[in-house]
Coordinates of N, CA and C in Angstrom, one line a residue:
Chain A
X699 N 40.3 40.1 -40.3 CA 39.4 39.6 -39.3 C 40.1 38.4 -38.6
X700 N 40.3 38.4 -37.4 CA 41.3 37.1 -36.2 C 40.7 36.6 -35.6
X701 N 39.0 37.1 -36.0 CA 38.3 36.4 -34.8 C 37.3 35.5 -34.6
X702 N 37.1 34.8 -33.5 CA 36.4 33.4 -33.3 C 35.3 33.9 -32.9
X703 N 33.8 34.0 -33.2 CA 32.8 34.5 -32.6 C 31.9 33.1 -31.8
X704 N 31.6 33.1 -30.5 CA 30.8 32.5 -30.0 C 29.4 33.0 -29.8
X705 N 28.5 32.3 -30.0 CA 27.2 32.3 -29.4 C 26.3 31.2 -29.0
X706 N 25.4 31.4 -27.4 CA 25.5 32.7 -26.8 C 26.6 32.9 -25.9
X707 N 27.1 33.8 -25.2 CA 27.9 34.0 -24.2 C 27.6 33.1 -23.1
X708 N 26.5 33.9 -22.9 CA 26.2 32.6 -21.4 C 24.5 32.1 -22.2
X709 N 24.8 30.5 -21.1 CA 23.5 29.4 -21.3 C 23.3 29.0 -20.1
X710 N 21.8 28.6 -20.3 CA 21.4 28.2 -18.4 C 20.3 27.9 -19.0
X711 N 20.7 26.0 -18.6 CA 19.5 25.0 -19.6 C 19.1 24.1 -18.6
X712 N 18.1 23.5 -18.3 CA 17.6 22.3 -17.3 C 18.0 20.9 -18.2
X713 N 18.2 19.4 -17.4 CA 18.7 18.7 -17.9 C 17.9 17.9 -19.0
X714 N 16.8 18.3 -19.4 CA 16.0 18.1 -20.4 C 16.0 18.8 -21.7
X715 N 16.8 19.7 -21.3 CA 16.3 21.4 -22.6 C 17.5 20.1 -23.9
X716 N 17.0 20.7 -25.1 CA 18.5 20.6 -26.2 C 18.1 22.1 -26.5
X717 N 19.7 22.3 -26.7 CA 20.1 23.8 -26.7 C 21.7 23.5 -28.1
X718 N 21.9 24.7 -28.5 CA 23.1 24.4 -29.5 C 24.0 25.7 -29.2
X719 N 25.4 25.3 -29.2 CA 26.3 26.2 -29.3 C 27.1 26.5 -30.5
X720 N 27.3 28.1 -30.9 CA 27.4 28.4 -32.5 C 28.8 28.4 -31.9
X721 N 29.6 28.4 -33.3 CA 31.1 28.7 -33.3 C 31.2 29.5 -34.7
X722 N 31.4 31.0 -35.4 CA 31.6 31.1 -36.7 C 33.3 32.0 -36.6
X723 N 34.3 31.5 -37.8 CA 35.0 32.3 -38.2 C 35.0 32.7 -39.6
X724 N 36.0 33.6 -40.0 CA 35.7 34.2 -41.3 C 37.4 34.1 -42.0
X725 N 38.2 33.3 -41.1 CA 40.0 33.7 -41.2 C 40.1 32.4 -42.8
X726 N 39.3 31.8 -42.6 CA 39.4 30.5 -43.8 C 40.1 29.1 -43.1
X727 N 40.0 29.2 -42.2 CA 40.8 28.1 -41.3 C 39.9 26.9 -41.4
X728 N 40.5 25.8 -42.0 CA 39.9 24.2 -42.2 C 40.1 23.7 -41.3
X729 N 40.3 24.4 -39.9 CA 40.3 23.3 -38.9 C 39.7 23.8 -37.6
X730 N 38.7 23.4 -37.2 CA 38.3 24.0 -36.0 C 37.9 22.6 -34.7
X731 N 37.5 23.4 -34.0 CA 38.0 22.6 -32.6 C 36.8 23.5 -31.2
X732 N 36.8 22.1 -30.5 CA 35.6 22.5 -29.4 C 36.1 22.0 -28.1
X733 N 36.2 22.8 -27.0 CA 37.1 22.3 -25.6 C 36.3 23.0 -24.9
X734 N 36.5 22.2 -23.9 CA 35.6 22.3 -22.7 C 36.7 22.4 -21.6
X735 N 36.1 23.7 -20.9 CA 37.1 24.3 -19.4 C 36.6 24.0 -18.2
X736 N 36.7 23.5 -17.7 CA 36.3 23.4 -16.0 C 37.2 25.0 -15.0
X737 N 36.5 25.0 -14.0 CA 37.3 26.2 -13.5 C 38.2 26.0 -13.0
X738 N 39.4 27.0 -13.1 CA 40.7 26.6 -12.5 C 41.3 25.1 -13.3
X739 N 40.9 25.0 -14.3 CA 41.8 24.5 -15.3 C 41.5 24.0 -16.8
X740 N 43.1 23.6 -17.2 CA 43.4 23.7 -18.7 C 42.0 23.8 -19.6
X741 N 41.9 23.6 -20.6 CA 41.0 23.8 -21.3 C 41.2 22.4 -21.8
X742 N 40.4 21.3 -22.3 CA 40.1 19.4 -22.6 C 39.8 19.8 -23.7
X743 N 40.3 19.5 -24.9 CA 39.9 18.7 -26.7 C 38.6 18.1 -26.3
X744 N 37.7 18.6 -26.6 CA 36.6 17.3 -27.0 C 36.2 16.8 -28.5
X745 N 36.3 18.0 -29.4 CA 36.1 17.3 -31.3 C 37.1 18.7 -32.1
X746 N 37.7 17.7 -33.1 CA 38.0 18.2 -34.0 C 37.7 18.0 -35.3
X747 N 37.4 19.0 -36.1 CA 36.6 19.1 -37.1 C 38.1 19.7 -38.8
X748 N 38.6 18.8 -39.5 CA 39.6 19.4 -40.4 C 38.7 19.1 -41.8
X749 N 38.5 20.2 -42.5 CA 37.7 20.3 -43.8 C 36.5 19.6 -44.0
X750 N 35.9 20.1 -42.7 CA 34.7 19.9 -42.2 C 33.7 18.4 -42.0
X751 N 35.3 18.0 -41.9 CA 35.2 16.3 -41.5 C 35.8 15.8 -39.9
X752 N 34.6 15.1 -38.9 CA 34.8 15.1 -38.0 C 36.4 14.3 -37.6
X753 N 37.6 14.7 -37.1 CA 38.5 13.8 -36.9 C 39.5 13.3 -36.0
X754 N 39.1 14.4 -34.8 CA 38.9 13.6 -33.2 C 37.8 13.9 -32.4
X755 N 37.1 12.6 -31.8 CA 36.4 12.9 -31.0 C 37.3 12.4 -30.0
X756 N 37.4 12.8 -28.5 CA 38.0 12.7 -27.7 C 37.2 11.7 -26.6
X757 N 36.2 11.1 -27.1 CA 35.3 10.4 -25.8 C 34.6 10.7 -25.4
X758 N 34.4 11.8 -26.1 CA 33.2 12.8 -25.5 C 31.4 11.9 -25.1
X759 N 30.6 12.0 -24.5 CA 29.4 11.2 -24.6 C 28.5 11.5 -25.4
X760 N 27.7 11.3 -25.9 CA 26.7 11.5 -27.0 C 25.8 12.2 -26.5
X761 N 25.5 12.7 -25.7 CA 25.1 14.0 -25.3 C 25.3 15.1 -26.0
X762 N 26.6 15.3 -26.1 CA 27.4 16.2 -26.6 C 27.5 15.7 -28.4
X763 N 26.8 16.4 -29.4 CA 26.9 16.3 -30.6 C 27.5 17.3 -32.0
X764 N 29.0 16.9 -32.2 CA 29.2 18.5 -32.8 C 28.6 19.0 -34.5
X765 N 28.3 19.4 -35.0 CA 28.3 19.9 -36.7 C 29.1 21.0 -37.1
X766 N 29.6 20.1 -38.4 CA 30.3 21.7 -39.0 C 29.4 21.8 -40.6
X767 N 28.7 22.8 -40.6 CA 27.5 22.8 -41.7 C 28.7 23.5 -43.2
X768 N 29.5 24.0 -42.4 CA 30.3 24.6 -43.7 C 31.9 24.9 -43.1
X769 N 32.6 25.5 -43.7 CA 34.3 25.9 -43.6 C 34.0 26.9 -42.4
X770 N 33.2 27.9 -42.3 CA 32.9 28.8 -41.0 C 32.2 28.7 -39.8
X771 N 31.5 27.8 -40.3 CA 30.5 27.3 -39.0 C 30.8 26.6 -38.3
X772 N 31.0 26.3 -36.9 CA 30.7 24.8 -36.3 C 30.0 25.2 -34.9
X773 N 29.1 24.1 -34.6 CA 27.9 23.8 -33.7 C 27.8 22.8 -33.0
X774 N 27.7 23.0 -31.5 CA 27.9 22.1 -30.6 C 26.4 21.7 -30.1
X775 N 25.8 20.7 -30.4 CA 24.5 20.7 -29.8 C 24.2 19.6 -28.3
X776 N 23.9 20.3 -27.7 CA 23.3 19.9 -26.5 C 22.2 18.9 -26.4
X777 N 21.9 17.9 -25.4 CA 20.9 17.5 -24.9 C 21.3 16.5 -24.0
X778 N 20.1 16.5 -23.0 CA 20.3 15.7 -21.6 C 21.1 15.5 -21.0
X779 N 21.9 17.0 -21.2 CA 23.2 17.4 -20.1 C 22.8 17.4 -18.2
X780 N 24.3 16.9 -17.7 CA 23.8 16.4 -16.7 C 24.7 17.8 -15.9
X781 N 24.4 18.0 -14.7 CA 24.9 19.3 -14.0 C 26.2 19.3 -14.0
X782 N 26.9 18.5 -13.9 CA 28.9 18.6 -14.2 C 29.4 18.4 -15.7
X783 N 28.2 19.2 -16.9 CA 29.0 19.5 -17.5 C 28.8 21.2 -17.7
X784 N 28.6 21.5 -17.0 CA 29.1 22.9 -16.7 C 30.1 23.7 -16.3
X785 N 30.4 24.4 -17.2 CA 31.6 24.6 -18.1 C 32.1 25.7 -18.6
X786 N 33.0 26.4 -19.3 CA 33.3 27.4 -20.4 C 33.4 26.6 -21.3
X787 N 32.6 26.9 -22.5 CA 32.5 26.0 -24.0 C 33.9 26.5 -24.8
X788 N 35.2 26.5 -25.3 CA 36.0 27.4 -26.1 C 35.7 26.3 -27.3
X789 N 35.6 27.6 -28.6 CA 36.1 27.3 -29.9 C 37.3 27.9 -30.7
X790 N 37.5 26.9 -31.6 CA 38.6 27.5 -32.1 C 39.2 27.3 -33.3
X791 N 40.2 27.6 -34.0 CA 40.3 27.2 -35.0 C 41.7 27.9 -35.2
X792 N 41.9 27.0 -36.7 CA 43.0 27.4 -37.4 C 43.5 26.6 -38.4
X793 N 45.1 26.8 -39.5 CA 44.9 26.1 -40.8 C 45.4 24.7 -40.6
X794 N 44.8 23.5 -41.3 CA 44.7 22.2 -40.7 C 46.1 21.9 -40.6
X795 N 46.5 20.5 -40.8 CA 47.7 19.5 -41.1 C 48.7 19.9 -39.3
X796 N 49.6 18.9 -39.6 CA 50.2 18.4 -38.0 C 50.9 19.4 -37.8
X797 N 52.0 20.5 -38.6 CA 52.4 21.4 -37.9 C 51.7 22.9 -37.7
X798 N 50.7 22.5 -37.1 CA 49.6 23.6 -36.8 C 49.6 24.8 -36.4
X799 N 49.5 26.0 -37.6 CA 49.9 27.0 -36.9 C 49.3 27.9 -35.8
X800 N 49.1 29.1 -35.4 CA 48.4 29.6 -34.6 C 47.0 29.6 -34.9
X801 N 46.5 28.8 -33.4 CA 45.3 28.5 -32.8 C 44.5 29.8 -32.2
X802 N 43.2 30.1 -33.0 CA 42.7 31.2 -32.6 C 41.1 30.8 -31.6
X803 N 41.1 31.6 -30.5 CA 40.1 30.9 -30.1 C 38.8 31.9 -29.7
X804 N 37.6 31.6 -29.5 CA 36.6 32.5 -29.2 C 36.5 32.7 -27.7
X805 N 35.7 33.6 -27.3 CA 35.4 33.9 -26.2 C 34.6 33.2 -25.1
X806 N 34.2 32.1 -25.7 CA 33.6 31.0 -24.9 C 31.7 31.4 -24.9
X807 N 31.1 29.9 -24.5 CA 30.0 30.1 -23.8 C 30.1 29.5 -22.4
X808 N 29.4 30.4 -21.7 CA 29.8 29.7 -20.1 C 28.4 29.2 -19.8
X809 N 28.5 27.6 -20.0 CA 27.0 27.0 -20.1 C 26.3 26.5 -18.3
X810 N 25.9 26.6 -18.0 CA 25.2 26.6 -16.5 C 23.7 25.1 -16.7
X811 N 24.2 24.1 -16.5 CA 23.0 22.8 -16.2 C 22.5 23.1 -14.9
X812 N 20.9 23.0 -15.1 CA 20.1 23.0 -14.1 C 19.7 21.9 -14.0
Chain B
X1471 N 52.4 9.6 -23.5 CA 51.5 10.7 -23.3 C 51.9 11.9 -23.2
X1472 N 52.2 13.1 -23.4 CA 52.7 14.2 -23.4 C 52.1 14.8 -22.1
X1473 N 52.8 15.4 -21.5 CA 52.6 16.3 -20.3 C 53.3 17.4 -19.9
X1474 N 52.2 18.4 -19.3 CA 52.7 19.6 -19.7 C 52.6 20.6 -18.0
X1475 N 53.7 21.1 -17.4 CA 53.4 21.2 -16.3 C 54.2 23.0 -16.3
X1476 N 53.6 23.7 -15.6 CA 54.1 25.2 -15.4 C 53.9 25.6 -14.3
X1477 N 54.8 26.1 -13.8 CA 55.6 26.5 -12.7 C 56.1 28.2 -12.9
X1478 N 55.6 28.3 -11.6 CA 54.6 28.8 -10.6 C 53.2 28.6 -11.0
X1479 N 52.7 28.1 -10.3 CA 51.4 27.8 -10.1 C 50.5 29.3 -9.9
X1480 N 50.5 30.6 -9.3 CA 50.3 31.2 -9.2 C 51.6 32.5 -8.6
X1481 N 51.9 33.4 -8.9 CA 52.9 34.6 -9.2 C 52.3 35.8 -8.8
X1482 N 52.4 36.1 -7.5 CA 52.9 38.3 -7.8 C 53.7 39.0 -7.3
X1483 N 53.7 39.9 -8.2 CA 54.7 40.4 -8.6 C 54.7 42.4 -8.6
X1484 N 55.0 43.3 -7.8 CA 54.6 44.9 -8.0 C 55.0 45.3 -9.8
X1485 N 54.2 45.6 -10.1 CA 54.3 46.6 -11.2 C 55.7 47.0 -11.7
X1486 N 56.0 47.0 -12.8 CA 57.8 47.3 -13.0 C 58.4 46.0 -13.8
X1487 N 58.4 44.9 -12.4 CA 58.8 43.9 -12.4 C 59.3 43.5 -13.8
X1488 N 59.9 42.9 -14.3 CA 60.5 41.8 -14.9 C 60.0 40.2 -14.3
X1489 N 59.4 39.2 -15.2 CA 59.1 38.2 -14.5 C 59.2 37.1 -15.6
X1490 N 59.7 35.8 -15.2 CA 59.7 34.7 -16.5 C 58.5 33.7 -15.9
X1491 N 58.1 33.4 -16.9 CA 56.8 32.1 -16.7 C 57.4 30.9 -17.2
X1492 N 57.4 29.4 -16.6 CA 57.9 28.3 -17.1 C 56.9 27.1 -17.3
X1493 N 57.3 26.4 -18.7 CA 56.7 25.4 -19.0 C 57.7 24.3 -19.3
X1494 N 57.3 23.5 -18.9 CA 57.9 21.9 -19.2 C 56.9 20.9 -19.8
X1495 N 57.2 20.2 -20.8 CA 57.1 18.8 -21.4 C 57.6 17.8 -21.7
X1496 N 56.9 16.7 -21.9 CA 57.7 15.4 -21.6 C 58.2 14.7 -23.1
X1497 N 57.6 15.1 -23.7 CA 57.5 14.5 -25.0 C 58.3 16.0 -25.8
X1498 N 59.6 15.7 -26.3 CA 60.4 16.7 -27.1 C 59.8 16.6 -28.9
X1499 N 59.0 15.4 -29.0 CA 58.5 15.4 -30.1 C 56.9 16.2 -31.0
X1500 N 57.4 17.5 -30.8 CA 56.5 18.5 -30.6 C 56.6 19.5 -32.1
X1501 N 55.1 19.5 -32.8 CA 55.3 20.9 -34.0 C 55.6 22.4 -33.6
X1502 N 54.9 22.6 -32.2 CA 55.1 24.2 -31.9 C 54.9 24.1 -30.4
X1503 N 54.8 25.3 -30.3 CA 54.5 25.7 -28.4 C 53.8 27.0 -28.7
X1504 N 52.8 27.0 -27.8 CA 51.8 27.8 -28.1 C 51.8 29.0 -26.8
X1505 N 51.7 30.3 -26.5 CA 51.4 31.0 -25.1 C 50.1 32.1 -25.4
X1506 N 49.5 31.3 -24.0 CA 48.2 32.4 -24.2 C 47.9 32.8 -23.2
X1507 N 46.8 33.6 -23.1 CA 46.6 34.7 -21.9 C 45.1 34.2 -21.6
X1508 N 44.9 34.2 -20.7 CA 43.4 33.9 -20.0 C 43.0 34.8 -19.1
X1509 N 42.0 35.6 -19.6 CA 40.8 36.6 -18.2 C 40.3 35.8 -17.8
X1510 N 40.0 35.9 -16.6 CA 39.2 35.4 -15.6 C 37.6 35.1 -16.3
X1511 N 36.6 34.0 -16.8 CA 35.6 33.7 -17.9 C 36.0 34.2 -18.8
X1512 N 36.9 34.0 -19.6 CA 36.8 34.8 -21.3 C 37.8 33.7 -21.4
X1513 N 37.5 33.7 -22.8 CA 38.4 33.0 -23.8 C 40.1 33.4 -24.1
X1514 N 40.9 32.2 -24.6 CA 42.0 32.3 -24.9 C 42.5 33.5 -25.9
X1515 N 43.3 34.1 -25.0 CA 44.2 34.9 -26.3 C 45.4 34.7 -26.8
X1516 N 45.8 34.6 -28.2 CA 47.1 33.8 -28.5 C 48.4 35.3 -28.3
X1517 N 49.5 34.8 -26.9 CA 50.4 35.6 -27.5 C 51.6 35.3 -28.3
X1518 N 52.2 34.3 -28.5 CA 53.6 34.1 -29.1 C 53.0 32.5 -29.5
X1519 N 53.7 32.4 -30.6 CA 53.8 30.7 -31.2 C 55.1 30.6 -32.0
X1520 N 55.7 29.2 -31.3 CA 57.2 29.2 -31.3 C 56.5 27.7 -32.3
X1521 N 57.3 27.9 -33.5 CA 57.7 26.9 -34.0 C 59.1 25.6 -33.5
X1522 N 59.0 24.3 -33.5 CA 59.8 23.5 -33.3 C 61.3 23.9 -33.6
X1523 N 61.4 24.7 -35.1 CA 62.8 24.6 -35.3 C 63.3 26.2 -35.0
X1524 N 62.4 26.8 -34.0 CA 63.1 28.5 -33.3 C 62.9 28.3 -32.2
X1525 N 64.0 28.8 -31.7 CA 64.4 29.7 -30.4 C 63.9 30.0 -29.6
X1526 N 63.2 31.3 -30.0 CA 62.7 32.5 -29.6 C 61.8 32.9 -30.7
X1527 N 60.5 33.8 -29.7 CA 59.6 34.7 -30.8 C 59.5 36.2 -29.9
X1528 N 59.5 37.2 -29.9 CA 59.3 38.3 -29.4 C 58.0 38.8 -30.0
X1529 N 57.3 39.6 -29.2 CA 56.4 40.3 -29.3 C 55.8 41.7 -28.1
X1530 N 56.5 42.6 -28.5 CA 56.3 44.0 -27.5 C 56.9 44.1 -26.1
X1531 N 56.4 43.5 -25.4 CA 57.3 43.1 -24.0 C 57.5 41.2 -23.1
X1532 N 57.0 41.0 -24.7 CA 57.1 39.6 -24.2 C 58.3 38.9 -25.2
X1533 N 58.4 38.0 -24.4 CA 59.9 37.0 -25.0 C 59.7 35.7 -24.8
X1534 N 59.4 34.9 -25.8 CA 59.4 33.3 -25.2 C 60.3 32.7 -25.9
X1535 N 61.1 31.6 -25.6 CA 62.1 30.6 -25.6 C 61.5 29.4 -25.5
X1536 N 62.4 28.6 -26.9 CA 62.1 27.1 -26.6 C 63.2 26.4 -26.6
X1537 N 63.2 25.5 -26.0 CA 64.6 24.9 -25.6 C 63.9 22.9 -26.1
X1538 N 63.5 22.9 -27.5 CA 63.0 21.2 -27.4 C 63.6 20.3 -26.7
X1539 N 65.1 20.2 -27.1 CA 65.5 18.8 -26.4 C 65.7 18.7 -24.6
X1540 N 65.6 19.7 -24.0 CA 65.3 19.7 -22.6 C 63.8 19.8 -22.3
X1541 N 62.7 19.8 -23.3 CA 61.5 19.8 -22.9 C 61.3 21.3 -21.7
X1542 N 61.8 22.6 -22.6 CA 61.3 23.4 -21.7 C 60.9 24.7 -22.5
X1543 N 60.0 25.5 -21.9 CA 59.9 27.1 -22.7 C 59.9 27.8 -21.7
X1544 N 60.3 29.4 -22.2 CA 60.0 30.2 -21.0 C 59.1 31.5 -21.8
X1545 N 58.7 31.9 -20.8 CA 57.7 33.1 -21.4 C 58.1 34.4 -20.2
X1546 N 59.2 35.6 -20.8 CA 59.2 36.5 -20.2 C 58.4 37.4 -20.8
X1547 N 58.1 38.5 -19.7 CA 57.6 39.9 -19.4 C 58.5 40.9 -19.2
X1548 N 58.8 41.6 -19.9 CA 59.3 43.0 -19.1 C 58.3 43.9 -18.6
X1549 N 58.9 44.9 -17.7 CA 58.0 45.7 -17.2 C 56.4 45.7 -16.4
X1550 N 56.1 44.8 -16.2 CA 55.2 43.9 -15.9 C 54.2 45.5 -15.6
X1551 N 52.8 45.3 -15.7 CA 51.9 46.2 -15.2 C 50.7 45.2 -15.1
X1552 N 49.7 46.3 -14.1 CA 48.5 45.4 -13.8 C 47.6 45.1 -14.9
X1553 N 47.8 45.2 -16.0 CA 47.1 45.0 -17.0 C 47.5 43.6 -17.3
X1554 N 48.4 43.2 -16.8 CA 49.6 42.3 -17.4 C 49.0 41.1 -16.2
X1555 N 48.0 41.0 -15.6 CA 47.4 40.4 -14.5 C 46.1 39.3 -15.4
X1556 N 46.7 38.2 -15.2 CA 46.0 37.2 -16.1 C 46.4 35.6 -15.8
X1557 N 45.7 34.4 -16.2 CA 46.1 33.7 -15.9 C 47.0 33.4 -17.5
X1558 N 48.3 32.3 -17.6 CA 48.9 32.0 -18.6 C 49.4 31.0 -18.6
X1559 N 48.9 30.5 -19.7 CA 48.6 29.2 -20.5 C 49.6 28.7 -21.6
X1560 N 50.2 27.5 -21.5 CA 51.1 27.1 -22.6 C 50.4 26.1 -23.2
X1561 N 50.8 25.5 -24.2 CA 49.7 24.4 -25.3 C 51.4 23.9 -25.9
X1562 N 51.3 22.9 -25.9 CA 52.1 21.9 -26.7 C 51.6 21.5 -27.8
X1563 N 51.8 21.4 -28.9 CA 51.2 20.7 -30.3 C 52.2 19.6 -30.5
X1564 N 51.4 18.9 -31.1 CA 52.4 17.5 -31.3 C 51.0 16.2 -32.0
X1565 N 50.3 17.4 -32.6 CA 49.1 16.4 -33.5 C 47.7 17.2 -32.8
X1566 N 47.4 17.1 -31.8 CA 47.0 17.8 -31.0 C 47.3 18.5 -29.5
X1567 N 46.8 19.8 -29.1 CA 47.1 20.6 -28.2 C 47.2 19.9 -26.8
X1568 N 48.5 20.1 -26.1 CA 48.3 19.5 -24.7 C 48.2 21.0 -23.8
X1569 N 47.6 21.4 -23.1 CA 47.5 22.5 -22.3 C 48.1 22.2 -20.7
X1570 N 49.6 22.9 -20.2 CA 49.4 23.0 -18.7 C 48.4 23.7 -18.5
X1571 N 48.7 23.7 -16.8 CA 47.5 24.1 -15.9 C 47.8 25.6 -15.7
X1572 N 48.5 26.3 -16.3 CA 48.5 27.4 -16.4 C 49.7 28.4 -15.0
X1573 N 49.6 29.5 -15.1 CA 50.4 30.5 -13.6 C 49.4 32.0 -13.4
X1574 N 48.7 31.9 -12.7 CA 48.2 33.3 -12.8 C 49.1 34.4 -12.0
X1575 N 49.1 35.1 -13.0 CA 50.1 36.9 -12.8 C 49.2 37.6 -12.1
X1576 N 49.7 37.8 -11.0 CA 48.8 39.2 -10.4 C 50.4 40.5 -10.0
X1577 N 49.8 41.5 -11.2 CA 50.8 42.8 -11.0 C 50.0 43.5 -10.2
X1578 N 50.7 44.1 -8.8 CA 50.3 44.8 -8.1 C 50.3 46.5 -8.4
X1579 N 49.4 47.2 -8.6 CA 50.1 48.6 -8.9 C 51.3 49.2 -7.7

């Protein structure tokens, strides 16, 4: 199994809702990771999570809250998102330490602020 | 700061084709180089990951080169087909991932 499962696909939340994005894999990979895509470009680091200890947040705003409840899980939870953070959510993962090997990533949620 | 820049910005190309994709970085102090494929809303697909101390990695009709101390990679195609119509993405590692802005392939049948 290679694969990064996101849920849900798509989200369409008003700027008051809290709402949470799942990330699960099953590859055993201690290191996963949450990026946020704007259209028509790169994909932005916002947290990384290595043996399910948070250990970059990128500056992200507290808005934006990530958990990793276990080695397969991680969860991006939402609240009082403002309309430009609408986005494709990617997760991802793979095995920890600096020479990192291949980065596997899921299919995104493409989140829509009202 | 590491930066990562690929060239052509956007590429097409008729069906058949042979085509190379280019990536440059600033920072030669790098663990791997990463190439992926992007659909139009969908997620990253990994194709080739070049470790620091190789060359080259092949995979079916693709071919990527790393050249570290010039800060460059290339990502060929042979035979190029419209399936082969995507945008693509290179990632730098070097602690964490730097992503250019990508080249989107359009194979014309």
């Amino acid at each position: 199994d290679t694969e990064v499962t996101q849920t849900p696909k798509h989200l369409v939340m008003g700027m008051t809702n809290k709402k949470s994005l799942k990330c699960e894999q099953h590859m055993g990979h201690r290191a996963m990771y949450w990026y946020k895509q704007k259209a028509k470009k790169p994909p932005e680091l916002m947290f990384v999570y290595s043996y399910e200890k948070l250990s970059i947040n990128e500056s992200v705003p507290s808005r934006f809250s990530p958990e990793c409840p276990n080695s397969s899980l991680l969860n991006l939870h939402l609240h009082a998102l403002q309309p430009e953070d609408s986005a494709l959510y990617l997760c991802a993962s793979s095995s920890p330490g600096r020479g990192r090997p291949e980065a596997f990533f899921g299919q995104g949620t493409r989140l829509t602020v009202v | 700061k590491q930066e990562v820049t690929q060239i052509p910005a956007a590429l097409s190309v008729p069906e058949g084709e042979n085509l190379v994709l280019n990536c440059s970085f600033t920072d030669s102090a790098i663990y791997n180089l990463q190439w992926f494929r992007q659909d139009p809303g969908k997620g990253l697909t990994s194709l080739l990951l070049i470790q620091s101390s190789q060359r080259e990695q092949t995979s079916g009709r693709l071919n990527a080169s790393l050249d570290k101390s010039s800060g460059r990679s290339t990502l060929y195609i042979a035979a190029s087909q419209p399936g082969d119509s995507a945008t693509y993405l290179c990632a730098v590692n070097a602690g964490k991932s730097t992503f250019g802005d990508g080249t989107t392939l359009t194979v014309k049948p």
